[in-house]
Structures are given as C-alpha cells and as structure tokens.
mmCIF file of C-alpha atoms in Angstrom:
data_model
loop_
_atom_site.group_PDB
_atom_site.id
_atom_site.type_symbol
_atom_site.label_atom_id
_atom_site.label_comp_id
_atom_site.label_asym_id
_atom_site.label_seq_id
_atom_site.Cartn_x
_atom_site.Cartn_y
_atom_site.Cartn_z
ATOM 1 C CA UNK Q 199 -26.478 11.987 30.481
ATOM 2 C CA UNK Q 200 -25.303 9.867 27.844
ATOM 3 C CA UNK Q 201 -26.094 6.361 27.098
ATOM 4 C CA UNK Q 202 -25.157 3.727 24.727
ATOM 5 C CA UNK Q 203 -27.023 0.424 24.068
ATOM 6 C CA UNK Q 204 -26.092 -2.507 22.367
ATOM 7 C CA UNK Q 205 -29.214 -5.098 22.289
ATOM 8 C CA UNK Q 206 -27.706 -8.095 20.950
ATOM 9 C CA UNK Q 207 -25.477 -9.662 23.844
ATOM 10 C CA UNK Q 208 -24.417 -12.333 21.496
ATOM 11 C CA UNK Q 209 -24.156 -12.784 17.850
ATOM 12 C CA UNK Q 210 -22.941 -15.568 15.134
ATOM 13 C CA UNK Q 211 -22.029 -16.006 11.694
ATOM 14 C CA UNK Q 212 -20.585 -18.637 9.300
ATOM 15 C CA UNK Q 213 -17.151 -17.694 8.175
ATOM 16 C CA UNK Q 214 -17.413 -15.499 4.726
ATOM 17 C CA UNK Q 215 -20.810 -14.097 5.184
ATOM 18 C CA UNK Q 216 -21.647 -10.928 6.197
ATOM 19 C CA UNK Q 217 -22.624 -9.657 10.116
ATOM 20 C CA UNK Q 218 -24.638 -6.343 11.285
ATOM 21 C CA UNK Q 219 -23.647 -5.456 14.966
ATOM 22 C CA UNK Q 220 -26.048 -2.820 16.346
ATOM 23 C CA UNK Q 221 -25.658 -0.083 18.370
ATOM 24 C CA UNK Q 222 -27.675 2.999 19.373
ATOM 25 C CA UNK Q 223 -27.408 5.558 22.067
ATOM 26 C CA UNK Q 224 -29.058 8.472 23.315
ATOM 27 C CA UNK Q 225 -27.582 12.471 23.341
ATOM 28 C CA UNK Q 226 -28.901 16.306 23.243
ATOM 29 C CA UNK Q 227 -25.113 16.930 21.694
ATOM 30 C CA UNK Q 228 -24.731 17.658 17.968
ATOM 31 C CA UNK Q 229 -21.312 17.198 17.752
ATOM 32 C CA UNK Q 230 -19.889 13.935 19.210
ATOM 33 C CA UNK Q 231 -17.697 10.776 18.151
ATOM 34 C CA UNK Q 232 -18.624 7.291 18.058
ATOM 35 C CA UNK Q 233 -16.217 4.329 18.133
ATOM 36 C CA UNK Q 234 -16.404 1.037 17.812
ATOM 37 C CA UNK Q 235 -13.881 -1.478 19.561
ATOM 38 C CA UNK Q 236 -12.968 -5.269 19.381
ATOM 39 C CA UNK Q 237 -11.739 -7.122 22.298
ATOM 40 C CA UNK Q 238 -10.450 -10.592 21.314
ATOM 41 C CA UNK Q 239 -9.603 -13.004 24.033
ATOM 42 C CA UNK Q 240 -5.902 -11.752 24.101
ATOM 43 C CA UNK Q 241 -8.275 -8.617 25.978
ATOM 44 C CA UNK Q 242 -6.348 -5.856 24.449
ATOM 45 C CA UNK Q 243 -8.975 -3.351 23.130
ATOM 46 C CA UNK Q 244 -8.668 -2.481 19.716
ATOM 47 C CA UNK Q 245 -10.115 0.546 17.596
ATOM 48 C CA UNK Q 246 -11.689 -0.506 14.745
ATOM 49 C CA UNK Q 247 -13.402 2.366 13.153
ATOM 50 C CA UNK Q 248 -14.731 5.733 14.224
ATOM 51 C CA UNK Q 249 -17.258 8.143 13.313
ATOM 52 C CA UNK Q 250 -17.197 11.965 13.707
ATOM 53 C CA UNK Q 251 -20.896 12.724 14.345
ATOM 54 C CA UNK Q 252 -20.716 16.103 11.657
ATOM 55 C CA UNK Q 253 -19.513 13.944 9.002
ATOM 56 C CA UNK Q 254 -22.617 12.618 6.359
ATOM 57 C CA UNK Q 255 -19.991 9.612 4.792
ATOM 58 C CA UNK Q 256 -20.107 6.277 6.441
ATOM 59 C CA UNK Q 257 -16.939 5.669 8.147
ATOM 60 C CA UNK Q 258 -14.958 2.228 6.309
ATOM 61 C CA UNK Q 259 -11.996 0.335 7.225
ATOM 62 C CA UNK Q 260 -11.358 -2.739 4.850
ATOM 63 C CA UNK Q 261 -13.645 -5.042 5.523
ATOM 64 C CA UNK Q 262 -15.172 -2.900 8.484
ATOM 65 C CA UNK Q 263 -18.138 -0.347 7.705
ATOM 66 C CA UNK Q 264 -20.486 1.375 9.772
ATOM 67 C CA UNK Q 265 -24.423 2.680 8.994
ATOM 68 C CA UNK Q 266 -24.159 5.991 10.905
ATOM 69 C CA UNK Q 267 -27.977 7.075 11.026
ATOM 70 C CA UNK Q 268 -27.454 10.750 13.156
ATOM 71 C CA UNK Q 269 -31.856 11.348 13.469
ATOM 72 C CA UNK Q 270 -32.117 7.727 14.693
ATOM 73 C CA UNK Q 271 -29.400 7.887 16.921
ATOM 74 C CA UNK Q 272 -28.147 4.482 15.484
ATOM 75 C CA UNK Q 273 -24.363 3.295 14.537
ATOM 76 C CA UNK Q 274 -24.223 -0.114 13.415
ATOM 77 C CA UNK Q 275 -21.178 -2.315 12.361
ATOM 78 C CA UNK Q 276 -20.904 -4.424 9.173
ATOM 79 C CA UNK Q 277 -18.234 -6.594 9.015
ATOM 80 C CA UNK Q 278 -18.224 -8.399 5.543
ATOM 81 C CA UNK Q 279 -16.431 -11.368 4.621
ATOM 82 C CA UNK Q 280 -15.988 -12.578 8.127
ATOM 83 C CA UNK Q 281 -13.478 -14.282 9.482
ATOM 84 C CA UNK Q 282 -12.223 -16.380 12.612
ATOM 85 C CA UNK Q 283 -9.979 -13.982 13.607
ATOM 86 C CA UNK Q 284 -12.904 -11.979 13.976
ATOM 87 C CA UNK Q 285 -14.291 -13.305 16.654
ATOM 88 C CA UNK Q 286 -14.285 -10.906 19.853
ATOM 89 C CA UNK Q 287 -16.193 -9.160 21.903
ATOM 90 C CA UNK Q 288 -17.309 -5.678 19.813
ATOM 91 C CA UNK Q 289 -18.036 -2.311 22.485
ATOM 92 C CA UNK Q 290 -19.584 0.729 20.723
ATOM 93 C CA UNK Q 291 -18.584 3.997 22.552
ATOM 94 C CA UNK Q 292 -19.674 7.676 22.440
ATOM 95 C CA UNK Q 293 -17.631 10.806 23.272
ATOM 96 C CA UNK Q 294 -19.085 13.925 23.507
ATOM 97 C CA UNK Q 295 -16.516 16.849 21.677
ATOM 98 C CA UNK Q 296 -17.807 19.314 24.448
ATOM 99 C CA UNK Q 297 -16.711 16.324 27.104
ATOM 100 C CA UNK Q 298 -13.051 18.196 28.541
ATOM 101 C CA UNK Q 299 -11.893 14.629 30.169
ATOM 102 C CA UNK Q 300 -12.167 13.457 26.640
ATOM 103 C CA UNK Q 301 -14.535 10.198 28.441
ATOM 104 C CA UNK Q 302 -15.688 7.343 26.574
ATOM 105 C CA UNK Q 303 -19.376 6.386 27.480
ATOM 106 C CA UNK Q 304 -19.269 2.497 26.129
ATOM 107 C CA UNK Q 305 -22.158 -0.037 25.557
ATOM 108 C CA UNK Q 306 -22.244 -3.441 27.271
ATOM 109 C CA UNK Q 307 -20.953 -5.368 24.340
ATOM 110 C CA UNK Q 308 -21.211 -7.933 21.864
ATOM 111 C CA UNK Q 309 -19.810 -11.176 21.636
ATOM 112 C CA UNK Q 310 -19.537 -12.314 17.834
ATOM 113 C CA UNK Q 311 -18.993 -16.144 17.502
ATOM 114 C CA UNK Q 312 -17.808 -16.445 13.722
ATOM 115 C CA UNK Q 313 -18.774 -20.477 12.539
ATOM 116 C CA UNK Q 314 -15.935 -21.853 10.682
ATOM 117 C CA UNK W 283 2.789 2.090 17.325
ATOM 118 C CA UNK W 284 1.335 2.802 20.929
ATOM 119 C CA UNK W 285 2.495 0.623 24.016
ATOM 120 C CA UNK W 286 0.290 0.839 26.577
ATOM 121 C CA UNK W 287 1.893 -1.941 29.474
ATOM 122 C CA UNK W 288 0.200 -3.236 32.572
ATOM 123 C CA UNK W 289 1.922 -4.440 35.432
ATOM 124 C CA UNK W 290 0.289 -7.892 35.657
ATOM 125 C CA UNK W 291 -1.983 -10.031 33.613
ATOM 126 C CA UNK W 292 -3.373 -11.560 36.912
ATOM 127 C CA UNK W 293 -3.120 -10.659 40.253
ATOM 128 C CA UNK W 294 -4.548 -12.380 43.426
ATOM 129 C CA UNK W 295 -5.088 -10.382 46.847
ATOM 130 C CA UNK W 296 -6.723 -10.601 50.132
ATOM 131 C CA UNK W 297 -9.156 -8.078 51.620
ATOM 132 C CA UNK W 298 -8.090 -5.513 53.279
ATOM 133 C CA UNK W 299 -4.700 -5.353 51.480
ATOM 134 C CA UNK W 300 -3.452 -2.204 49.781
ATOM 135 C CA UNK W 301 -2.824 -2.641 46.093
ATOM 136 C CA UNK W 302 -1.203 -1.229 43.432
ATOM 137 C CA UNK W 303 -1.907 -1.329 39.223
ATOM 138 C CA UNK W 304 0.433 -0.146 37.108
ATOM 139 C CA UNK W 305 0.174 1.548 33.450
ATOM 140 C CA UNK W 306 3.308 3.088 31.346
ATOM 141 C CA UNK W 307 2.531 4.257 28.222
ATOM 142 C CA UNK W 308 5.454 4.823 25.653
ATOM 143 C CA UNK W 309 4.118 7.768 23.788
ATOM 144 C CA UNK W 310 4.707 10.824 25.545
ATOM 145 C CA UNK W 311 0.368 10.907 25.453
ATOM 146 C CA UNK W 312 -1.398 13.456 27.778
ATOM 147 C CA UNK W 313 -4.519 11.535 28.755
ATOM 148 C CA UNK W 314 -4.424 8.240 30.678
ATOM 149 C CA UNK W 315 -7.470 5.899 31.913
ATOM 150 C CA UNK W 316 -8.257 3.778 34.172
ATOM 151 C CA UNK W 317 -11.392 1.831 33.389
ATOM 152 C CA UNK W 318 -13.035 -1.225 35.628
ATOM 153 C CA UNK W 319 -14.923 -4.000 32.831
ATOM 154 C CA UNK W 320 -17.233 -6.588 34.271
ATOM 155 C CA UNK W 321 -19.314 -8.810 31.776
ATOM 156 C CA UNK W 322 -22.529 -7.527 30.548
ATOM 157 C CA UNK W 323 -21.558 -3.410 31.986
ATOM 158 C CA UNK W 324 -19.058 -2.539 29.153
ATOM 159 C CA UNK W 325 -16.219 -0.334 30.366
ATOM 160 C CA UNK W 326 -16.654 2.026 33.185
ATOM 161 C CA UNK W 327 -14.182 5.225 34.030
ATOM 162 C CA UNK W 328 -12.697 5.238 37.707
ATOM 163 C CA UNK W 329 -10.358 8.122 36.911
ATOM 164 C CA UNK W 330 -8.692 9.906 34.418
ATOM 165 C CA UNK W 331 -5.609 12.179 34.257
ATOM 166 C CA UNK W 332 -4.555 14.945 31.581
ATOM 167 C CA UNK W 333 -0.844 15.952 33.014
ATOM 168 C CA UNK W 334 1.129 14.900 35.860
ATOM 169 C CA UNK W 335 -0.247 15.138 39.052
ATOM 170 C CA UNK W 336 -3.650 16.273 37.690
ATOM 171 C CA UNK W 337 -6.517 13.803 38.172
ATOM 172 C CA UNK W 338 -10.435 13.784 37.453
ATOM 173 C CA UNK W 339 -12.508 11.346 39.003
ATOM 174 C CA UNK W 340 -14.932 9.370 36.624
ATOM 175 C CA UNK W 341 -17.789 7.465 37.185
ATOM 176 C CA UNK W 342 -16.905 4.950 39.710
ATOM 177 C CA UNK W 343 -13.872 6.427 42.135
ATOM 178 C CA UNK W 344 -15.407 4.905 45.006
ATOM 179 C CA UNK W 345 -12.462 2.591 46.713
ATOM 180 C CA UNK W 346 -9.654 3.645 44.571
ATOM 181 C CA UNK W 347 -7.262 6.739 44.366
ATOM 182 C CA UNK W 348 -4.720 7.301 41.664
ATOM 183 C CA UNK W 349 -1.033 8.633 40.857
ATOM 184 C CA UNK W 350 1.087 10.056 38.495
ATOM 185 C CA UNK W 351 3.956 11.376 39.091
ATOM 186 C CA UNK W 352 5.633 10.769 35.495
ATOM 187 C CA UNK W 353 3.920 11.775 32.625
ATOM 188 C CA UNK W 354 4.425 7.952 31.028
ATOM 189 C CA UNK W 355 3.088 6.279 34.689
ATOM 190 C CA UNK W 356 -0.618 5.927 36.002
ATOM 191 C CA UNK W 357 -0.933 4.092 38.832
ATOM 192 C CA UNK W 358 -4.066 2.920 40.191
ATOM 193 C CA UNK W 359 -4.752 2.437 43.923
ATOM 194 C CA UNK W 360 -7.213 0.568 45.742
ATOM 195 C CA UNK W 361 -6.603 1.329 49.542
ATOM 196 C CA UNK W 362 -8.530 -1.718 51.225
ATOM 197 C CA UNK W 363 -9.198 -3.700 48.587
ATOM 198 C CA UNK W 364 -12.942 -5.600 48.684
ATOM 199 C CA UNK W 365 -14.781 -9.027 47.051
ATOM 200 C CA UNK W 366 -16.642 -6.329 45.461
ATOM 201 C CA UNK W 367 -13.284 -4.863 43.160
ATOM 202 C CA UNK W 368 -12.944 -8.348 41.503
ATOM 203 C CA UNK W 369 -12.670 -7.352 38.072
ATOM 204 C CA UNK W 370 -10.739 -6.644 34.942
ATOM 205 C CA UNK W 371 -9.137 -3.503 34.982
ATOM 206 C CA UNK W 372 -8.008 -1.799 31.556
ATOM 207 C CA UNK W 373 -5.532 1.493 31.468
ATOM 208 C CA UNK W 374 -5.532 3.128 28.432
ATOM 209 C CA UNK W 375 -3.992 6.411 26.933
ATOM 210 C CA UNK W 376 -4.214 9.080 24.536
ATOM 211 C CA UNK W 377 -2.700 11.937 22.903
ATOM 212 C CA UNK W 378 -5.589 15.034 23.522
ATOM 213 C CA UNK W 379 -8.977 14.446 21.749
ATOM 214 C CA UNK W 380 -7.173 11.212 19.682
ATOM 215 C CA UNK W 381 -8.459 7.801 20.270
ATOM 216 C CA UNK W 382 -7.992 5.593 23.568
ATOM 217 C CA UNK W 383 -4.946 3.358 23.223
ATOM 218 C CA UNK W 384 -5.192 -0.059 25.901
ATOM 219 C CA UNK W 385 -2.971 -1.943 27.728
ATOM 220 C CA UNK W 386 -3.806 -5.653 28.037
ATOM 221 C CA UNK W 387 -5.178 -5.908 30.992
ATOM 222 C CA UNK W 388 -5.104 -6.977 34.917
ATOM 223 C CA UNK W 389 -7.268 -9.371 35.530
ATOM 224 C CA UNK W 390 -7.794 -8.873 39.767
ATOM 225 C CA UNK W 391 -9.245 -11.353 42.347
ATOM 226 C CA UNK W 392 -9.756 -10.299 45.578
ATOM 227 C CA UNK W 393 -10.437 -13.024 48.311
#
C-alpha cells in the first residue's frame, strides 16, 4: 500500500524569504500524481500545485514550485517570497493512475507559521 | 469555479443519535468524497461515490453509511453516532481523474 510522509509537523519563516516543505512517500506504481494542498484556517482545502509522476519538468504555480525527485520518492514544496496569507496547514497527497476510485492517499500535514 | 457546500460549519450531537452531513456540489462532477481529518492523521477516505446510487467504501467506513440519490447530493450517515466520530469531516468532488474540489467543512462533536 501506499504511504505518504511529511516529517516536519511544523514549520516557520519570516515574511519574504523563502520555505522548503517536504514530503516523501513510498509506491511500486510508475505512473501516479502527487498534489499538494493548503488548508488555511477558513478549512477549505485548496490545490496548490500538482505533479504527474511521467512528467521530468518541475511543476510551478507563481510563487509555488515543487522539487519532484521520482528515484527518491521525494516531492517537496518551495514557496518563495512568502507571505502571511500563506500561512496554513500544507497536506501532500498521492494518487495512484491505476487507483479506479480515483483516492487520495494524504500525509499528516504541515503547519507553516509565516513571521511578519 | 467549483462549489462544493456543507450543510453545517458546526454541529453538536449526543450519542446514540442518528446524524446526517450534507454535501451539494454545483458542477454536475461524477466523483464525490467523504473524508474524516483529525490533527496529526491528514485526511482519511470513509467513502466515495462515482454515479448515483453507486458507492465504494474507503478506508475507514466503520460507523457510517452514505447516500446519493442526486448526482449533485452526498450525504453522509453516521447511524449511532460515538465520542469516537468527533472530528472534522470534509466532502469533496470531482469531475473523473481531475483534482478533488472541498467544501468547507463540518466540524462534529459528539457528547
């Protein structure tokens, strides 16, 4: 089965600098998507980038980039230029393309604290 | 954009008392979730369904049952509610293999 893991429970950063959210997980499956969410206290979840596991290019969004490392099994978050309304709790997911419920497998989270 | 809508933001109940989530979604989506989040366990499937009527349990149907007899309505069901189903519960929807689309949240307390 499928697992993600995100080690860092907690994270902070001074408004304007730069933050590295980690995230790796563990599949036989070649083909597979990876997501990364942000839950602000309003609790709606938000997409914020994903990551189709046969594509080589780093997925970006604005200020939102991600470090997709396929052999190391590792998808980390950069968010550059931070700022307050940043601050939310971050869930990296993993969906298999073979998966027919189309399930989300998430991590446990991370809460990012952004310094003002 | 997407509109997913829960019933209620917060919701108190007693145990033993039947109750009912609700989701609409607004955009004619196949797929709809329901997902149970408690700190420090990210966001775990209780069921999922891909057409009216059609359900799949997920990881975690233990206590709960679902309906849909509209394709926009997913309605969650826990028959005797427990302490143990205090939680947040999140529905969430999408159009095939698209991404997940949320609703705000219920926030449930069972006492």
């Amino acid at each position: 089965a499928q697992t993600v893991t995100q080690s860092q429970p907690e994270m902070s950063v001074q408004e304007a600098e730069t933050v590295t959210l980690s995230c790796t997980y563990d599949t036989s499956e070649s083909d597979y998507y990876l997501f990364w969410y942000k839950q602000p206290p309003s609790r709606q979840m938000i997409l914020v980038i994903r990551q189709e596991a046969y594509k080589q290019q780093n997925a970006t969004e604005n200020r939102f980039s991600v470090n997709f490392q396929k052999a190391a099994k590792s998808f980390s978050l950069k968010i550059s230029d931070s700022q307050l309304g940043d601050a939310a709790m971050y869930f990296c997911a993993y969906r298999s393309e073979f998966n027919s419920n189309y399930q989300l497998i998430w991590g446990a989270g991370t809460k990012l604290i952004i310094k003002p | 954009d997407v509109k997913v809508t829960q019933s209620s933001r917060y919701l108190v109940k007693r145990t033993g008392e039947k109750v009912f989530l609700e989701c609409v979604q607004d955009m004619d989506h196949e797929n709809m979730f329901w997902y149970r989040q408690d700190p420090g366990l990210g966001l775990r499937l209780i069921y999922f369904s891909y057409d009216v009527k059609m359900k799949e349990k997920g990881d975690i149907p233990e206590g709960y049952s679902v309906s849909r007899e509209k394709k926009e309505r997913f309605s969650l069901i826990l028959e005797s509610a427990s302490t143990n189903q205090t939680s947040m519960y999140l529905c969430a929807s999408s159009q095939l293999n698209q991404p997940q689309h949320f609703g705000d949240g219920t926030r449930l307390s069972i006492l």
